[in-house]
Amino acid sequence: MADPLRLRPEDGPDFEAVLRLALGTADVREALGADPTGRAAERLRLRALGDADGIAVAARAEYGAYLAARTSARSGPPSHPVTGSLLPALAVLTPLVAAASAAVLLVLGYLLRLADTASALPGSLITAGWILTLIAGTSALLAFAALLRTAVRGGDGSAHSARTRRARMDWHQALLHQGMLPHLRRYLREEPFPHSAPPPAVRPSHPHDAHTTSNPEEHPSHVGQHEQRPADQPQ
């Protein structure tokens, strides 16, 4: 049989958070409140921390699902740093530079043509301007596609994060109800903490005193009188 999943060190704070929540439940808090020294909660907390792996076994299925979701979320982002830095800058700058250059060349070309310049320069400027206009349009479409791809990847990352949070909450709930609370209640049954001392009861009277007070005729002062009564009667 496979060994149970052991609690990872990075999940220790989550375990302690669930432990604090369990110590605050009504029945556990009431049992701990009966300890007049106030050290019961700390002893119980230390014992639960010492048995962390044994407590976590009760929720190992949910813990395994949480680890899988967390690993998937960590391996989801792309491992190409150039894509996140250089390409977005080029995608934004290329259409702007191409459009500005195209506008300048077209304006110069048409102005020279209106001036009836006999050289081939106006035609060349106008042709270059339209080529740059085509480049600006194409680069703008590519930039839009890159932004759309980034948005889609961001949506995938959000979905991974949501699944990880959901798996973590499911593990917390299973750890609390299937592992933590049953163990704490068993600890309380195995090691009951001292309750407050009851109020002192009234000390019962000594049997001889009770007998004396309930039967006053047998008091020594009455015994002699009882024995002397027949002698005082007339013959």
CSV table of N, CA and C in Angstrom, one decimal, residues 128-200:
chain,number,residue,atom,x,y,z
A,128,ALA,N,6.7,54.5,-51.5
A,128,ALA,CA,7.3,54.1,-50.2
A,128,ALA,C,6.3,54.3,-49.1
A,129,GLY,N,5.5,55.4,-49.2
A,129,GLY,CA,4.5,55.7,-48.2
A,129,GLY,C,3.4,54.7,-48.2
A,130,TRP,N,3.0,54.3,-49.3
A,130,TRP,CA,1.9,53.2,-49.3
A,130,TRP,C,2.5,51.9,-48.8
A,131,ILE,N,3.7,51.6,-49.1
A,131,ILE,CA,4.3,50.4,-48.6
A,131,ILE,C,4.3,50.4,-47.0
A,132,LEU,N,4.7,51.6,-46.5
A,132,LEU,CA,4.8,51.7,-45.0
A,132,LEU,C,3.4,51.7,-44.4
A,133,THR,N,2.4,52.2,-45.2
A,133,THR,CA,1.0,52.1,-44.7
A,133,THR,C,0.6,50.6,-44.6
A,134,LEU,N,1.0,49.8,-45.6
A,134,LEU,CA,0.7,48.4,-45.6
A,134,LEU,C,1.4,47.7,-44.4
A,135,ILE,N,2.6,48.1,-44.2
A,135,ILE,CA,3.4,47.5,-43.0
A,135,ILE,C,2.7,47.9,-41.7
A,136,ALA,N,2.3,49.2,-41.6
A,136,ALA,CA,1.6,49.6,-40.3
A,136,ALA,C,0.3,48.9,-40.1
A,137,GLY,N,-0.5,48.6,-41.2
A,137,GLY,CA,-1.7,47.9,-41.0
A,137,GLY,C,-1.4,46.4,-40.6
A,138,THR,N,-0.4,45.8,-41.2
A,138,THR,CA,-0.1,44.4,-40.9
A,138,THR,C,0.4,44.3,-39.5
A,139,SER,N,1.3,45.2,-39.1
A,139,SER,CA,1.8,45.1,-37.7
A,139,SER,C,0.7,45.4,-36.7
A,140,ALA,N,-0.2,46.3,-37.0
A,140,ALA,CA,-1.3,46.5,-36.1
A,140,ALA,C,-2.2,45.3,-35.9
A,141,LEU,N,-2.4,44.5,-37.0
A,141,LEU,CA,-3.2,43.3,-36.9
A,141,LEU,C,-2.4,42.3,-36.1
A,142,LEU,N,-1.1,42.2,-36.3
A,142,LEU,CA,-0.3,41.3,-35.5
A,142,LEU,C,-0.3,41.7,-34.0
A,143,ALA,N,-0.2,43.0,-33.7
A,143,ALA,CA,-0.3,43.4,-32.3
A,143,ALA,C,-1.6,43.1,-31.7
A,144,PHE,N,-2.7,43.2,-32.4
A,144,PHE,CA,-4.0,42.8,-31.9
A,144,PHE,C,-4.0,41.3,-31.6
A,145,ALA,N,-3.5,40.5,-32.5
A,145,ALA,CA,-3.4,39.1,-32.3
A,145,ALA,C,-2.6,38.7,-31.0
A,146,ALA,N,-1.5,39.4,-30.8
A,146,ALA,CA,-0.7,39.2,-29.7
A,146,ALA,C,-1.4,39.6,-28.4
A,147,LEU,N,-2.1,40.7,-28.4
A,147,LEU,CA,-2.9,41.1,-27.2
A,147,LEU,C,-4.0,40.1,-26.9
A,148,LEU,N,-4.6,39.6,-28.0
A,148,LEU,CA,-5.7,38.6,-27.8
A,148,LEU,C,-5.1,37.3,-27.2
A,149,ARG,N,-3.9,36.9,-27.7
A,149,ARG,CA,-3.3,35.7,-27.2
A,149,ARG,C,-2.9,35.9,-25.7
A,150,THR,N,-2.4,37.1,-25.4
A,150,THR,CA,-2.1,37.3,-24.0
A,150,THR,C,-3.3,37.3,-23.1
A,151,ALA,N,-4.4,37.8,-23.6
A,151,ALA,CA,-5.6,37.8,-22.8
A,151,ALA,C,-6.1,36.4,-22.6
A,152,VAL,N,-6.0,35.5,-23.6
A,152,VAL,CA,-6.4,34.1,-23.5
A,152,VAL,C,-5.5,33.4,-22.4
A,153,ARG,N,-4.2,33.7,-22.5
A,153,ARG,CA,-3.3,33.1,-21.5
A,153,ARG,C,-3.6,33.6,-20.1
A,154,GLY,N,-3.9,34.9,-20.0
A,154,GLY,CA,-4.3,35.4,-18.7
A,154,GLY,C,-5.5,34.7,-18.2
A,155,GLY,N,-6.5,34.4,-19.1
A,155,GLY,CA,-7.7,33.7,-18.6
A,155,GLY,C,-7.4,32.3,-18.1
A,156,ASP,N,-6.4,31.7,-18.8
A,156,ASP,CA,-6.0,30.3,-18.4
A,156,ASP,C,-5.4,30.4,-17.0
A,157,GLY,N,-4.5,31.4,-16.8
A,157,GLY,CA,-3.9,31.6,-15.5
A,157,GLY,C,-4.9,31.8,-14.4
A,158,SER,N,-5.9,32.6,-14.7
A,158,SER,CA,-7.0,32.9,-13.7
A,158,SER,C,-7.8,31.6,-13.4
A,159,ALA,N,-8.0,30.8,-14.4
A,159,ALA,CA,-8.7,29.5,-14.2
A,159,ALA,C,-7.9,28.6,-13.3
A,160,HIS,N,-6.6,28.6,-13.6
A,160,HIS,CA,-5.7,27.7,-12.7
A,160,HIS,C,-5.7,28.2,-11.3
A,161,SER,N,-5.7,29.5,-11.1
A,161,SER,CA,-5.7,30.1,-9.8
A,161,SER,C,-7.0,29.8,-9.1
A,162,ALA,N,-8.1,29.9,-9.8
A,162,ALA,CA,-9.4,29.6,-9.2
A,162,ALA,C,-9.5,28.1,-8.8
A,163,ARG,N,-9.0,27.2,-9.6
A,163,ARG,CA,-9.0,25.8,-9.3
A,163,ARG,C,-8.1,25.5,-8.1
A,164,THR,N,-7.0,26.2,-8.0
A,164,THR,CA,-6.1,26.0,-6.9
A,164,THR,C,-6.8,26.5,-5.6
A,165,ARG,N,-7.4,27.7,-5.6
A,165,ARG,CA,-8.1,28.2,-4.4
A,165,ARG,C,-9.2,27.2,-4.0
A,166,ARG,N,-10.0,26.7,-5.0
A,166,ARG,CA,-11.1,25.8,-4.6
A,166,ARG,C,-10.5,24.5,-4.0
A,167,ALA,N,-9.5,24.0,-4.6
A,167,ALA,CA,-8.9,22.8,-4.0
A,167,ALA,C,-8.3,23.0,-2.6
A,168,ARG,N,-7.8,24.2,-2.4
A,168,ARG,CA,-7.3,24.5,-1.1
A,168,ARG,C,-8.4,24.6,0.0
A,169,MET,N,-9.5,25.2,-0.4
A,169,MET,CA,-10.6,25.3,0.5
A,169,MET,C,-11.2,23.9,0.8
A,170,ASP,N,-11.3,23.1,-0.3
A,170,ASP,CA,-11.8,21.7,0.0
A,170,ASP,C,-10.9,20.9,0.9
A,171,TRP,N,-9.6,21.1,0.8
A,171,TRP,CA,-8.7,20.5,1.7
A,171,TRP,C,-8.8,21.0,3.1
A,172,HIS,N,-9.0,22.3,3.3
A,172,HIS,CA,-9.2,22.8,4.6
A,172,HIS,C,-10.4,22.3,5.3
A,173,GLN,N,-11.5,22.2,4.5
A,173,GLN,CA,-12.8,21.7,5.1
A,173,GLN,C,-12.6,20.2,5.5
A,174,ALA,N,-12.0,19.4,4.6
A,174,ALA,CA,-11.8,18.0,4.9
A,174,ALA,C,-10.9,17.8,6.1
A,175,LEU,N,-9.8,18.6,6.2
A,175,LEU,CA,-8.9,18.5,7.3
A,175,LEU,C,-9.5,18.9,8.6
A,176,LEU,N,-10.4,19.9,8.6
A,176,LEU,CA,-11.1,20.3,9.8
A,176,LEU,C,-12.1,19.2,10.3
A,177,HIS,N,-13.0,18.8,9.4
A,177,HIS,CA,-14.1,17.9,9.8
A,177,HIS,C,-13.7,16.4,9.9
A,178,GLN,N,-12.7,16.0,9.0
A,178,GLN,CA,-12.4,14.6,9.0
A,178,GLN,C,-11.1,14.3,9.8
A,179,GLY,N,-10.3,15.3,10.0
A,179,GLY,CA,-9.0,15.0,10.7
A,179,GLY,C,-8.9,15.7,12.0
A,180,MET,N,-9.0,17.1,12.0
A,180,MET,CA,-8.6,17.9,13.2
A,180,MET,C,-9.6,17.7,14.3
A,181,LEU,N,-10.9,17.9,14.1
A,181,LEU,CA,-11.9,17.8,15.1
A,181,LEU,C,-12.0,16.4,15.8
A,182,PRO,N,-12.0,15.3,15.0
A,182,PRO,CA,-12.0,14.0,15.6
A,182,PRO,C,-10.8,13.7,16.5
A,183,HIS,N,-9.6,14.2,16.0
A,183,HIS,CA,-8.4,14.0,16.8
A,183,HIS,C,-8.5,14.8,18.1
A,184,LEU,N,-8.9,16.0,18.0
A,184,LEU,CA,-8.9,16.9,19.2
A,184,LEU,C,-9.9,16.3,20.2
A,185,ARG,N,-11.1,15.8,19.8
A,185,ARG,CA,-12.0,15.3,20.7
A,185,ARG,C,-11.5,14.0,21.3
A,186,ARG,N,-10.8,13.2,20.5
A,186,ARG,CA,-10.2,12.0,21.1
A,186,ARG,C,-9.1,12.3,22.1
A,187,TYR,N,-8.3,13.4,21.9
A,187,TYR,CA,-7.3,13.8,22.9
A,187,TYR,C,-8.0,14.2,24.2
A,188,LEU,N,-9.1,14.9,24.0
A,188,LEU,CA,-9.8,15.4,25.2
A,188,LEU,C,-10.4,14.2,26.0
A,189,ARG,N,-10.8,13.2,25.3
A,189,ARG,CA,-11.4,12.0,26.1
A,189,ARG,C,-10.2,11.2,26.7
A,190,GLU,N,-9.1,11.2,26.0
A,190,GLU,CA,-7.9,10.4,26.6
A,190,GLU,C,-7.3,11.2,27.8
A,191,GLU,N,-7.3,12.5,27.7
A,191,GLU,CA,-6.6,13.3,28.7
A,191,GLU,C,-7.6,14.4,29.2
A,192,PRO,N,-8.5,14.0,30.0
A,192,PRO,CA,-9.5,15.1,30.5
A,192,PRO,C,-8.7,16.1,31.3
A,193,PHE,N,-9.0,17.3,31.2
A,193,PHE,CA,-8.4,18.3,31.9
A,193,PHE,C,-9.1,18.6,33.2
A,194,PRO,N,-8.5,18.9,34.3
A,194,PRO,CA,-9.1,19.1,35.6
A,194,PRO,C,-10.2,20.2,35.5
A,195,HIS,N,-11.3,19.9,36.1
A,195,HIS,CA,-12.4,20.9,36.2
A,195,HIS,C,-12.2,21.7,37.4
A,196,SER,N,-13.0,22.8,37.5
A,196,SER,CA,-12.9,23.7,38.6
A,196,SER,C,-13.4,22.9,39.9
A,197,ALA,N,-12.8,23.2,41.0
A,197,ALA,CA,-13.1,22.5,42.2
A,197,ALA,C,-14.5,22.9,42.6
A,198,PRO,N,-15.3,21.8,43.0
A,198,PRO,CA,-16.7,22.1,43.3
A,198,PRO,C,-16.8,22.9,44.7
A,199,PRO,N,-17.8,23.6,44.9
A,199,PRO,CA,-18.0,24.3,46.2
A,199,PRO,C,-18.0,23.3,47.4
A,200,PRO,N,-17.3,23.7,48.5
A,200,PRO,CA,-17.2,22.7,49.6
A,200,PRO,C,-18.6,22.4,50.1
